[in-house]
Amino acid sequence: MNYEKSCLVRVNNIEWIDFYTLEQEFFEYLAINGTVLKSEDGFEPQYHKIEFRGKRTIYAPPMYVRSVISVAKSAIPTIQKYKKDLEAAYRIAMQSINKSFKSFPSRFPSIEPDLSQINIWRQAATSSKILKHGDVAPICRFFTDADSRENAKQTVDHLKINYNIQAKLLKSNMSLRGGLSTEPCVYVTAPVNELLSHFGVSSIRSRRESGTQYRAHCYAADERGSFRIGYGLVITTGHPEIYETVPQRERAHKTTLIKKPLYFSNIGKIAGQFVELYEEDSK
């Protein structure tokens, strides 16, 4: 279920209505009493209007918030009270749909008063896994504009005709910034057993970009010194200097140390659009 549909389901639930109402009130309080020092476009702390077919309209929270907001010191106790109430309401809302609590959304406030400097950095996050025998695995992704749809179909045909790999297209929707719009895409999938046979290997590891990791390195004027937090909704006081740091070098990953990536000859690096395939090192 995509983000918009999940929000539509939840606004019919009284516990989620209570939580959303409180969160909207909190965001409105920040808009009136706070000063935005930095905010990523599309990741502001505000609810957005979403219109569905059948003329149903709801106001949904942003999927993510990436903002630094300064408030007066006198406002901190009120914000702390909001945070406590939001956490309690969120737990109740999760229980109402029989979901176990794992963590609070990143848009929940991180209250860090008296900061002198904030360094914001981001880097690509990746995930990898070993493809299992008998599974069907996505090997590339195409966004569904006219050219991409045709390229996806040609890739499927090429894999079937030239490599006897029974590839298929799997349609999906990809949520974009804030989860407020979707961009349809299609995945080219293939049976793992046929991939193993084609490359002549006993095990394949896939690696893909899973998103972007956002962090904030904070410098406090008090005994806290410097520390790192997630860059979500950061509430501070005063006007700390804010810097965008140079992206960090990608962390060493097992797939960078093993054999060369697996490519389909005469196609090129089609897997690079979604996953990279490597022969798993048994050592």
PDB file of C-alpha atoms in Angstrom:
ATOM      1  CA  MET A   1       0.000   0.000   0.000  1.00  0.00           C
ATOM      2  CA  ASN A   2       1.494   3.348  -0.960  1.00  0.00           C
ATOM      3  CA  TYR A   3       1.730   6.341   1.344  1.00  0.00           C
ATOM      4  CA  GLU A   4      -1.363   8.178   0.085  1.00  0.00           C
ATOM      5  CA  LYS A   5      -3.608   5.122   0.372  1.00  0.00           C
ATOM      6  CA  SER A   6      -2.357   4.354   3.875  1.00  0.00           C
ATOM      7  CA  CYS A   7      -3.194   7.926   4.922  1.00  0.00           C
ATOM      8  CA  LEU A   8      -6.668   7.591   3.423  1.00  0.00           C
ATOM      9  CA  VAL A   9      -7.287   4.423   5.443  1.00  0.00           C
ATOM     10  CA  ARG A  10      -6.032   6.001   8.650  1.00  0.00           C
ATOM     11  CA  VAL A  11      -8.211   9.125   8.478  1.00  0.00           C
ATOM     12  CA  ASN A  12     -11.179   6.799   8.933  1.00  0.00           C
ATOM     13  CA  ASN A  13      -9.743   5.665  12.275  1.00  0.00           C
ATOM     14  CA  ILE A  14     -10.551   7.783  15.339  1.00  0.00           C
ATOM     15  CA  GLU A  15      -7.150   7.184  16.974  1.00  0.00           C
ATOM     16  CA  TRP A  16      -5.326   8.288  13.857  1.00  0.00           C
ATOM     17  CA  ILE A  17      -7.620  11.303  13.514  1.00  0.00           C
ATOM     18  CA  ASP A  18      -6.640  12.292  17.063  1.00  0.00           C
ATOM     19  CA  PHE A  19      -2.957  11.920  16.273  1.00  0.00           C
ATOM     20  CA  TYR A  20      -3.142  13.794  12.959  1.00  0.00           C
ATOM     21  CA  THR A  21      -5.145  16.601  14.561  1.00  0.00           C
ATOM     22  CA  LEU A  22      -2.551  17.010  17.304  1.00  0.00           C
ATOM     23  CA  GLU A  23       0.336  16.941  14.836  1.00  0.00           C
ATOM     24  CA  GLN A  24      -1.289  19.557  12.621  1.00  0.00           C
ATOM     25  CA  GLU A  25      -1.765  21.729  15.692  1.00  0.00           C
ATOM     26  CA  PHE A  26       1.909  21.292  16.558  1.00  0.00           C
ATOM     27  CA  PHE A  27       3.072  22.194  13.042  1.00  0.00           C
ATOM     28  CA  GLU A  28       0.857  25.285  13.137  1.00  0.00           C
ATOM     29  CA  TYR A  29       2.398  26.244  16.485  1.00  0.00           C
ATOM     30  CA  LEU A  30       5.873  26.025  14.932  1.00  0.00           C
ATOM     31  CA  ALA A  31       4.784  28.093  11.936  1.00  0.00           C
ATOM     32  CA  ILE A  32       3.602  30.878  14.247  1.00  0.00           C
ATOM     33  CA  ASN A  33       6.282  30.727  16.930  1.00  0.00           C
ATOM     34  CA  GLY A  34       9.326  29.503  15.045  1.00  0.00           C
ATOM     35  CA  THR A  35      11.792  30.753  12.441  1.00  0.00           C
ATOM     36  CA  VAL A  36      12.853  28.380   9.683  1.00  0.00           C
ATOM     37  CA  LEU A  37      16.650  28.411   9.497  1.00  0.00           C
ATOM     38  CA  LYS A  38      16.858  25.693   6.857  1.00  0.00           C
ATOM     39  CA  SER A  39      14.395  23.413   5.129  1.00  0.00           C
ATOM     40  CA  GLU A  40      14.661  20.959   2.267  1.00  0.00           C
ATOM     41  CA  ASP A  41      12.243  21.748  -0.522  1.00  0.00           C
ATOM     42  CA  GLY A  42       9.311  19.349  -0.240  1.00  0.00           C
ATOM     43  CA  PHE A  43      10.199  18.287   3.306  1.00  0.00           C
ATOM     44  CA  GLU A  44       8.638  21.115   5.323  1.00  0.00           C
ATOM     45  CA  PRO A  45       6.698  20.443   8.569  1.00  0.00           C
ATOM     46  CA  GLN A  46       3.241  20.976   7.154  1.00  0.00           C
ATOM     47  CA  TYR A  47       0.268  18.905   6.079  1.00  0.00           C
ATOM     48  CA  HIS A  48      -0.592  18.658   2.386  1.00  0.00           C
ATOM     49  CA  LYS A  49      -3.850  18.414   0.551  1.00  0.00           C
ATOM     50  CA  ILE A  50      -4.347  15.183  -1.394  1.00  0.00           C
ATOM     51  CA  GLU A  51      -7.255  14.682  -3.770  1.00  0.00           C
ATOM     52  CA  PHE A  52      -8.404  11.180  -4.636  1.00  0.00           C
ATOM     53  CA  ARG A  53     -10.732   9.899  -7.303  1.00  0.00           C
ATOM     54  CA  GLY A  54     -14.333  10.257  -6.293  1.00  0.00           C
ATOM     55  CA  LYS A  55     -13.608  13.790  -5.055  1.00  0.00           C
ATOM     56  CA  ARG A  56     -12.338  12.567  -1.679  1.00  0.00           C
ATOM     57  CA  THR A  57      -9.887  15.055  -0.169  1.00  0.00           C
ATOM     58  CA  ILE A  58      -7.701  14.593   2.895  1.00  0.00           C
ATOM     59  CA  TYR A  59      -4.862  16.481   4.564  1.00  0.00           C
ATOM     60  CA  ALA A  60      -1.922  14.170   5.110  1.00  0.00           C
ATOM     61  CA  PRO A  61       1.360  14.646   6.947  1.00  0.00           C
ATOM     62  CA  PRO A  62       4.650  14.754   5.072  1.00  0.00           C
ATOM     63  CA  MET A  63       6.351  11.397   4.850  1.00  0.00           C
ATOM     64  CA  TYR A  64       9.614  13.040   5.915  1.00  0.00           C
ATOM     65  CA  VAL A  65      10.647  16.387   7.390  1.00  0.00           C
ATOM     66  CA  ARG A  66      14.117  17.902   6.902  1.00  0.00           C
ATOM     67  CA  SER A  67      14.050  21.276   8.643  1.00  0.00           C
ATOM     68  CA  VAL A  68      15.879  23.288  11.274  1.00  0.00           C
ATOM     69  CA  ILE A  69      13.604  25.662  13.192  1.00  0.00           C
ATOM     70  CA  SER A  70      14.614  28.172  15.845  1.00  0.00           C
ATOM     71  CA  VAL A  71      12.254  29.115  18.657  1.00  0.00           C
ATOM     72  CA  ALA A  72      12.474  31.271  21.759  1.00  0.00           C
ATOM     73  CA  LYS A  73      13.711  29.491  24.878  1.00  0.00           C
ATOM     74  CA  SER A  74      10.356  30.183  26.478  1.00  0.00           C
ATOM     75  CA  ALA A  75       8.714  27.969  23.815  1.00  0.00           C
ATOM     76  CA  ILE A  76      10.808  24.861  24.618  1.00  0.00           C
ATOM     77  CA  PRO A  77       8.550  23.581  27.460  1.00  0.00           C
ATOM     78  CA  THR A  78       5.496  23.820  25.188  1.00  0.00           C
ATOM     79  CA  ILE A  79       7.300  21.925  22.427  1.00  0.00           C
ATOM     80  CA  GLN A  80       8.432  19.276  24.894  1.00  0.00           C
ATOM     81  CA  LYS A  81       4.811  18.853  25.979  1.00  0.00           C
ATOM     82  CA  TYR A  82       3.717  18.525  22.339  1.00  0.00           C
ATOM     83  CA  LYS A  83       6.406  15.905  21.733  1.00  0.00           C
ATOM     84  CA  LYS A  84       5.325  13.864  24.754  1.00  0.00           C
ATOM     85  CA  ASP A  85       1.668  14.012  23.714  1.00  0.00           C
ATOM     86  CA  LEU A  86       2.500  13.164  20.094  1.00  0.00           C
ATOM     87  CA  GLU A  87       4.475  10.117  21.156  1.00  0.00           C
ATOM     88  CA  ALA A  88       1.625   8.882  23.327  1.00  0.00           C
ATOM     89  CA  ALA A  89      -0.972   9.494  20.600  1.00  0.00           C
ATOM     90  CA  TYR A  90       1.188   7.758  18.001  1.00  0.00           C
ATOM     91  CA  ARG A  91       1.567   4.631  20.146  1.00  0.00           C
ATOM     92  CA  ILE A  92      -2.205   4.500  20.668  1.00  0.00           C
ATOM     93  CA  ALA A  93      -2.826   4.947  16.936  1.00  0.00           C
ATOM     94  CA  MET A  94      -0.413   2.128  16.083  1.00  0.00           C
ATOM     95  CA  GLN A  95      -2.107  -0.163  18.587  1.00  0.00           C
ATOM     96  CA  SER A  96      -5.490   0.612  17.035  1.00  0.00           C
ATOM     97  CA  ILE A  97      -4.393  -1.003  13.753  1.00  0.00           C
ATOM     98  CA  ASN A  98      -2.573  -3.875  15.491  1.00  0.00           C
ATOM     99  CA  LYS A  99       0.870  -2.616  14.549  1.00  0.00           C
ATOM    100  CA  SER A 100       3.747  -3.133  16.949  1.00  0.00           C
ATOM    101  CA  PHE A 101       5.678   0.000  17.829  1.00  0.00           C
ATOM    102  CA  LYS A 102       9.234   0.127  16.481  1.00  0.00           C
ATOM    103  CA  SER A 103      10.219   3.789  16.353  1.00  0.00           C
ATOM    104  CA  PHE A 104       8.758   7.237  15.902  1.00  0.00           C
ATOM    105  CA  PRO A 105       8.701   8.811  12.430  1.00  0.00           C
ATOM    106  CA  SER A 106      11.666  11.028  11.589  1.00  0.00           C
ATOM    107  CA  ARG A 107       9.328  14.021  11.405  1.00  0.00           C
ATOM    108  CA  PHE A 108       8.961  13.921  15.195  1.00  0.00           C
ATOM    109  CA  PRO A 109      10.873  16.844  16.769  1.00  0.00           C
ATOM    110  CA  SER A 110      14.438  16.530  17.994  1.00  0.00           C
ATOM    111  CA  ILE A 111      14.769  19.295  20.586  1.00  0.00           C
ATOM    112  CA  GLU A 112      18.353  20.588  20.756  1.00  0.00           C
ATOM    113  CA  PRO A 113      18.542  24.103  22.286  1.00  0.00           C
ATOM    114  CA  ASP A 114      21.660  26.294  22.432  1.00  0.00           C
ATOM    115  CA  LEU A 115      23.460  25.007  19.350  1.00  0.00           C
ATOM    116  CA  SER A 116      26.256  27.087  17.880  1.00  0.00           C
ATOM    117  CA  GLN A 117      26.706  25.143  14.645  1.00  0.00           C
ATOM    118  CA  ILE A 118      25.010  22.395  12.619  1.00  0.00           C
ATOM    119  CA  ASN A 119      26.727  20.476   9.841  1.00  0.00           C
ATOM    120  CA  ILE A 120      24.282  18.628   7.615  1.00  0.00           C
ATOM    121  CA  TRP A 121      25.485  15.739   5.508  1.00  0.00           C
ATOM    122  CA  ARG A 122      23.876  13.075   3.399  1.00  0.00           C
ATOM    123  CA  GLN A 123      25.055   9.967   1.638  1.00  0.00           C
ATOM    124  CA  ALA A 124      23.535   7.208  -0.412  1.00  0.00           C
ATOM    125  CA  ALA A 125      22.330   4.272   1.641  1.00  0.00           C
ATOM    126  CA  THR A 126      22.589   0.813   0.125  1.00  0.00           C
ATOM    127  CA  SER A 127      21.232  -2.608   0.936  1.00  0.00           C
ATOM    128  CA  SER A 128      22.300  -5.993  -0.295  1.00  0.00           C
ATOM    129  CA  LYS A 129      21.095  -9.554  -0.073  1.00  0.00           C
ATOM    130  CA  ILE A 130      21.778 -12.971  -1.506  1.00  0.00           C
ATOM    131  CA  LEU A 131      19.233 -13.988  -4.131  1.00  0.00           C
ATOM    132  CA  LYS A 132      17.539 -17.216  -3.126  1.00  0.00           C
ATOM    133  CA  HIS A 133      16.945 -20.246  -5.337  1.00  0.00           C
ATOM    134  CA  GLY A 134      13.366 -20.384  -6.525  1.00  0.00           C
ATOM    135  CA  ASP A 135      12.732 -16.657  -6.089  1.00  0.00           C
ATOM    136  CA  VAL A 136      12.041 -14.051  -8.741  1.00  0.00           C
ATOM    137  CA  ALA A 137      14.300 -11.018  -8.438  1.00  0.00           C
ATOM    138  CA  PRO A 138      14.089  -7.486  -9.877  1.00  0.00           C
ATOM    139  CA  ILE A 139      17.144  -6.746 -11.988  1.00  0.00           C
ATOM    140  CA  CYS A 140      16.383  -3.238 -13.263  1.00  0.00           C
ATOM    141  CA  ARG A 141      13.789  -0.486 -13.104  1.00  0.00           C
ATOM    142  CA  PHE A 142      12.348   1.872 -15.698  1.00  0.00           C
ATOM    143  CA  PHE A 143      10.204   4.933 -15.072  1.00  0.00           C
ATOM    144  CA  THR A 144       7.198   4.717 -17.325  1.00  0.00           C
ATOM    145  CA  ASP A 145       7.512   7.516 -19.782  1.00  0.00           C
ATOM    146  CA  ALA A 146       6.991   6.375 -23.374  1.00  0.00           C
ATOM    147  CA  ASP A 147      10.671   5.738 -24.108  1.00  0.00           C
ATOM    148  CA  SER A 148      11.289   3.867 -20.879  1.00  0.00           C
ATOM    149  CA  ARG A 149       8.310   1.588 -21.368  1.00  0.00           C
ATOM    150  CA  GLU A 150       9.631   0.611 -24.768  1.00  0.00           C
ATOM    151  CA  ASN A 151      13.148   0.098 -23.389  1.00  0.00           C
ATOM    152  CA  ALA A 152      11.765  -2.130 -20.641  1.00  0.00           C
ATOM    153  CA  LYS A 153       9.871  -4.263 -23.142  1.00  0.00           C
ATOM    154  CA  GLN A 154      12.945  -4.543 -25.358  1.00  0.00           C
ATOM    155  CA  THR A 155      15.024  -5.632 -22.366  1.00  0.00           C
ATOM    156  CA  VAL A 156      12.508  -8.365 -21.515  1.00  0.00           C
ATOM    157  CA  ASP A 157      12.440  -9.582 -25.125  1.00  0.00           C
ATOM    158  CA  HIS A 158      16.230  -9.509 -25.350  1.00  0.00           C
ATOM    159  CA  LEU A 159      16.623 -11.604 -22.200  1.00  0.00           C
ATOM    160  CA  LYS A 160      14.063 -14.137 -23.413  1.00  0.00           C
ATOM    161  CA  ILE A 161      15.276 -14.471 -26.996  1.00  0.00           C
ATOM    162  CA  ASN A 162      19.044 -14.299 -26.503  1.00  0.00           C
ATOM    163  CA  TYR A 163      19.505 -15.802 -23.059  1.00  0.00           C
ATOM    164  CA  ASN A 164      16.384 -17.912 -22.520  1.00  0.00           C
ATOM    165  CA  ILE A 165      15.761 -15.998 -19.293  1.00  0.00           C
ATOM    166  CA  GLN A 166      12.018 -15.723 -18.730  1.00  0.00           C
ATOM    167  CA  ALA A 167      12.002 -12.076 -17.723  1.00  0.00           C
ATOM    168  CA  LYS A 168       8.753 -10.266 -16.994  1.00  0.00           C
ATOM    169  CA  LEU A 169       7.534  -6.746 -16.311  1.00  0.00           C
ATOM    170  CA  LEU A 170       6.188  -5.895 -12.886  1.00  0.00           C
ATOM    171  CA  LYS A 171       4.278  -2.623 -12.626  1.00  0.00           C
ATOM    172  CA  SER A 172       4.556  -0.525  -9.524  1.00  0.00           C
ATOM    173  CA  ASN A 173       4.230   3.007  -8.159  1.00  0.00           C
ATOM    174  CA  MET A 174       7.065   4.941  -6.619  1.00  0.00           C
ATOM    175  CA  SER A 175       6.337   7.535  -3.951  1.00  0.00           C
ATOM    176  CA  LEU A 176       8.184  10.778  -4.442  1.00  0.00           C
ATOM    177  CA  ARG A 177       9.104  13.573  -2.056  1.00  0.00           C
ATOM    178  CA  GLY A 178       6.787  13.842   0.870  1.00  0.00           C
ATOM    179  CA  GLY A 179       4.780  10.938  -0.520  1.00  0.00           C
ATOM    180  CA  LEU A 180       2.478  13.437  -2.196  1.00  0.00           C
ATOM    181  CA  SER A 181       2.727  12.204  -5.749  1.00  0.00           C
ATOM    182  CA  THR A 182       3.581   8.972  -7.469  1.00  0.00           C
ATOM    183  CA  GLU A 183       5.607   8.233 -10.541  1.00  0.00           C
ATOM    184  CA  PRO A 184       4.690   4.890 -12.072  1.00  0.00           C
ATOM    185  CA  CYS A 185       7.537   2.575 -12.929  1.00  0.00           C
ATOM    186  CA  VAL A 186       8.074  -0.983 -14.098  1.00  0.00           C
ATOM    187  CA  TYR A 187      10.602  -3.545 -12.957  1.00  0.00           C
ATOM    188  CA  VAL A 188      12.208  -6.156 -15.142  1.00  0.00           C
ATOM    189  CA  THR A 189      12.289  -9.356 -13.082  1.00  0.00           C
ATOM    190  CA  ALA A 190      13.886 -12.720 -13.716  1.00  0.00           C
ATOM    191  CA  PRO A 191      13.905 -16.164 -12.030  1.00  0.00           C
ATOM    192  CA  VAL A 192      16.954 -16.465  -9.789  1.00  0.00           C
ATOM    193  CA  ASN A 193      17.621 -20.048 -10.918  1.00  0.00           C
ATOM    194  CA  GLU A 194      17.919 -18.871 -14.517  1.00  0.00           C
ATOM    195  CA  LEU A 195      20.277 -16.061 -13.504  1.00  0.00           C
ATOM    196  CA  LEU A 196      22.491 -18.549 -11.656  1.00  0.00           C
ATOM    197  CA  SER A 197      22.541 -20.817 -14.685  1.00  0.00           C
ATOM    198  CA  HIS A 198      23.264 -17.987 -17.121  1.00  0.00           C
ATOM    199  CA  PHE A 199      26.219 -16.632 -15.149  1.00  0.00           C
ATOM    200  CA  GLY A 200      27.451 -20.098 -14.141  1.00  0.00           C
ATOM    201  CA  VAL A 201      27.668 -19.268 -10.447  1.00  0.00           C
ATOM    202  CA  SER A 202      26.280 -20.891  -7.322  1.00  0.00           C
ATOM    203  CA  SER A 203      25.289 -17.712  -5.517  1.00  0.00           C
ATOM    204  CA  ILE A 204      24.466 -14.124  -6.513  1.00  0.00           C
ATOM    205  CA  ARG A 205      24.344 -11.064  -4.289  1.00  0.00           C
ATOM    206  CA  SER A 206      22.281  -8.069  -5.355  1.00  0.00           C
ATOM    207  CA  ARG A 207      23.050  -4.570  -4.198  1.00  0.00           C
ATOM    208  CA  ARG A 208      20.857  -1.525  -4.666  1.00  0.00           C
ATOM    209  CA  GLU A 209      20.515   2.043  -3.503  1.00  0.00           C
ATOM    210  CA  SER A 210      17.859   2.109  -0.795  1.00  0.00           C
ATOM    211  CA  GLY A 211      17.613   5.858  -0.295  1.00  0.00           C
ATOM    212  CA  THR A 212      19.573   8.689   1.242  1.00  0.00           C
ATOM    213  CA  GLN A 213      20.828   8.867   4.805  1.00  0.00           C
ATOM    214  CA  TYR A 214      20.550  12.313   6.427  1.00  0.00           C
ATOM    215  CA  ARG A 215      22.528  13.250   9.522  1.00  0.00           C
ATOM    216  CA  ALA A 216      23.248  16.440  11.449  1.00  0.00           C
ATOM    217  CA  HIS A 217      26.482  17.011  13.375  1.00  0.00           C
ATOM    218  CA  CYS A 218      25.575  19.445  16.152  1.00  0.00           C
ATOM    219  CA  TYR A 219      27.854  21.633  18.233  1.00  0.00           C
ATOM    220  CA  ALA A 220      26.443  22.772  21.562  1.00  0.00           C
ATOM    221  CA  ALA A 221      27.626  25.644  23.702  1.00  0.00           C
ATOM    222  CA  ASP A 222      27.154  23.612  26.903  1.00  0.00           C
ATOM    223  CA  GLU A 223      28.608  20.386  28.289  1.00  0.00           C
ATOM    224  CA  ARG A 224      27.055  18.291  25.516  1.00  0.00           C
ATOM    225  CA  GLY A 225      29.895  19.266  23.197  1.00  0.00           C
ATOM    226  CA  SER A 226      29.415  17.872  19.686  1.00  0.00           C
ATOM    227  CA  PHE A 227      27.108  15.006  18.752  1.00  0.00           C
ATOM    228  CA  ARG A 228      25.230  13.552  15.806  1.00  0.00           C
ATOM    229  CA  ILE A 229      21.496  13.177  15.321  1.00  0.00           C
ATOM    230  CA  GLY A 230      19.219  12.285  12.448  1.00  0.00           C
ATOM    231  CA  TYR A 231      18.405  15.270  10.274  1.00  0.00           C
ATOM    232  CA  GLY A 232      14.640  15.364  10.555  1.00  0.00           C
ATOM    233  CA  LEU A 233      12.759  18.099  12.400  1.00  0.00           C
ATOM    234  CA  VAL A 234      15.445  19.820  14.475  1.00  0.00           C
ATOM    235  CA  ILE A 235      14.218  22.378  17.016  1.00  0.00           C
ATOM    236  CA  THR A 236      16.834  24.714  18.465  1.00  0.00           C
ATOM    237  CA  THR A 237      17.213  28.196  19.935  1.00  0.00           C
ATOM    238  CA  GLY A 238      19.176  31.170  18.683  1.00  0.00           C
ATOM    239  CA  HIS A 239      20.734  31.219  15.241  1.00  0.00           C
ATOM    240  CA  PRO A 240      23.436  28.552  14.875  1.00  0.00           C
ATOM    241  CA  GLU A 241      25.548  28.530  11.758  1.00  0.00           C
ATOM    242  CA  ILE A 242      24.420  25.801   9.350  1.00  0.00           C
ATOM    243  CA  TYR A 243      26.682  24.168   6.785  1.00  0.00           C
ATOM    244  CA  GLU A 244      26.251  21.559   4.098  1.00  0.00           C
ATOM    245  CA  THR A 245      29.216  19.227   4.419  1.00  0.00           C
ATOM    246  CA  VAL A 246      30.986  17.401   1.626  1.00  0.00           C
ATOM    247  CA  PRO A 247      29.416  13.946   1.112  1.00  0.00           C
ATOM    248  CA  GLN A 248      31.350  11.269   2.953  1.00  0.00           C
ATOM    249  CA  ARG A 249      33.210   8.577   1.110  1.00  0.00           C
ATOM    250  CA  GLU A 250      31.060   5.514   0.565  1.00  0.00           C
ATOM    251  CA  ARG A 251      31.628   2.973   3.287  1.00  0.00           C
ATOM    252  CA  ALA A 252      33.450  -0.227   2.378  1.00  0.00           C
ATOM    253  CA  HIS A 253      30.959  -2.863   1.336  1.00  0.00           C
ATOM    254  CA  LYS A 254      31.510  -6.551   0.924  1.00  0.00           C
ATOM    255  CA  THR A 255      30.499  -6.447  -2.730  1.00  0.00           C
ATOM    256  CA  THR A 256      33.292  -3.954  -3.452  1.00  0.00           C
ATOM    257  CA  LEU A 257      35.837  -6.522  -2.313  1.00  0.00           C
ATOM    258  CA  ILE A 258      34.663  -9.540  -4.230  1.00  0.00           C
ATOM    259  CA  LYS A 259      34.674 -10.574  -7.866  1.00  0.00           C
ATOM    260  CA  LYS A 260      33.692  -8.243 -10.663  1.00  0.00           C
ATOM    261  CA  PRO A 261      30.011  -7.376 -11.173  1.00  0.00           C
ATOM    262  CA  LEU A 262      27.886  -9.662 -13.320  1.00  0.00           C
ATOM    263  CA  TYR A 263      26.687  -8.117 -16.577  1.00  0.00           C
ATOM    264  CA  PHE A 264      24.604  -9.385 -19.468  1.00  0.00           C
ATOM    265  CA  SER A 265      26.709  -9.313 -22.621  1.00  0.00           C
ATOM    266  CA  ASN A 266      25.387  -7.147 -25.466  1.00  0.00           C
ATOM    267  CA  ILE A 267      23.015  -5.354 -23.096  1.00  0.00           C
ATOM    268  CA  GLY A 268      25.407  -3.431 -20.919  1.00  0.00           C
ATOM    269  CA  LYS A 269      24.842  -2.470 -17.350  1.00  0.00           C
ATOM    270  CA  ILE A 270      21.048  -2.627 -17.360  1.00  0.00           C
ATOM    271  CA  ALA A 271      21.107  -3.828 -13.770  1.00  0.00           C
ATOM    272  CA  GLY A 272      22.673  -0.555 -12.737  1.00  0.00           C
ATOM    273  CA  GLN A 273      19.285   1.136 -13.017  1.00  0.00           C
ATOM    274  CA  PHE A 274      18.038  -0.798 -10.025  1.00  0.00           C
ATOM    275  CA  VAL A 275      20.456  -3.377  -8.684  1.00  0.00           C
ATOM    276  CA  GLU A 276      23.994  -4.499  -9.232  1.00  0.00           C
ATOM    277  CA  LEU A 277      24.628  -8.235  -9.370  1.00  0.00           C
ATOM    278  CA  TYR A 278      27.799  -9.827  -7.983  1.00  0.00           C
ATOM    279  CA  GLU A 279      29.049 -13.359  -7.618  1.00  0.00           C
ATOM    280  CA  GLU A 280      28.872 -14.021  -3.888  1.00  0.00           C
ATOM    281  CA  ASP A 281      32.250 -14.758  -2.353  1.00  0.00           C
ATOM    282  CA  SER A 282      32.089 -17.991  -0.394  1.00  0.00           C
ATOM    283  CA  LYS A 283      35.122 -17.114   1.714  1.00  0.00           C
TER     284      LYS A 283
END
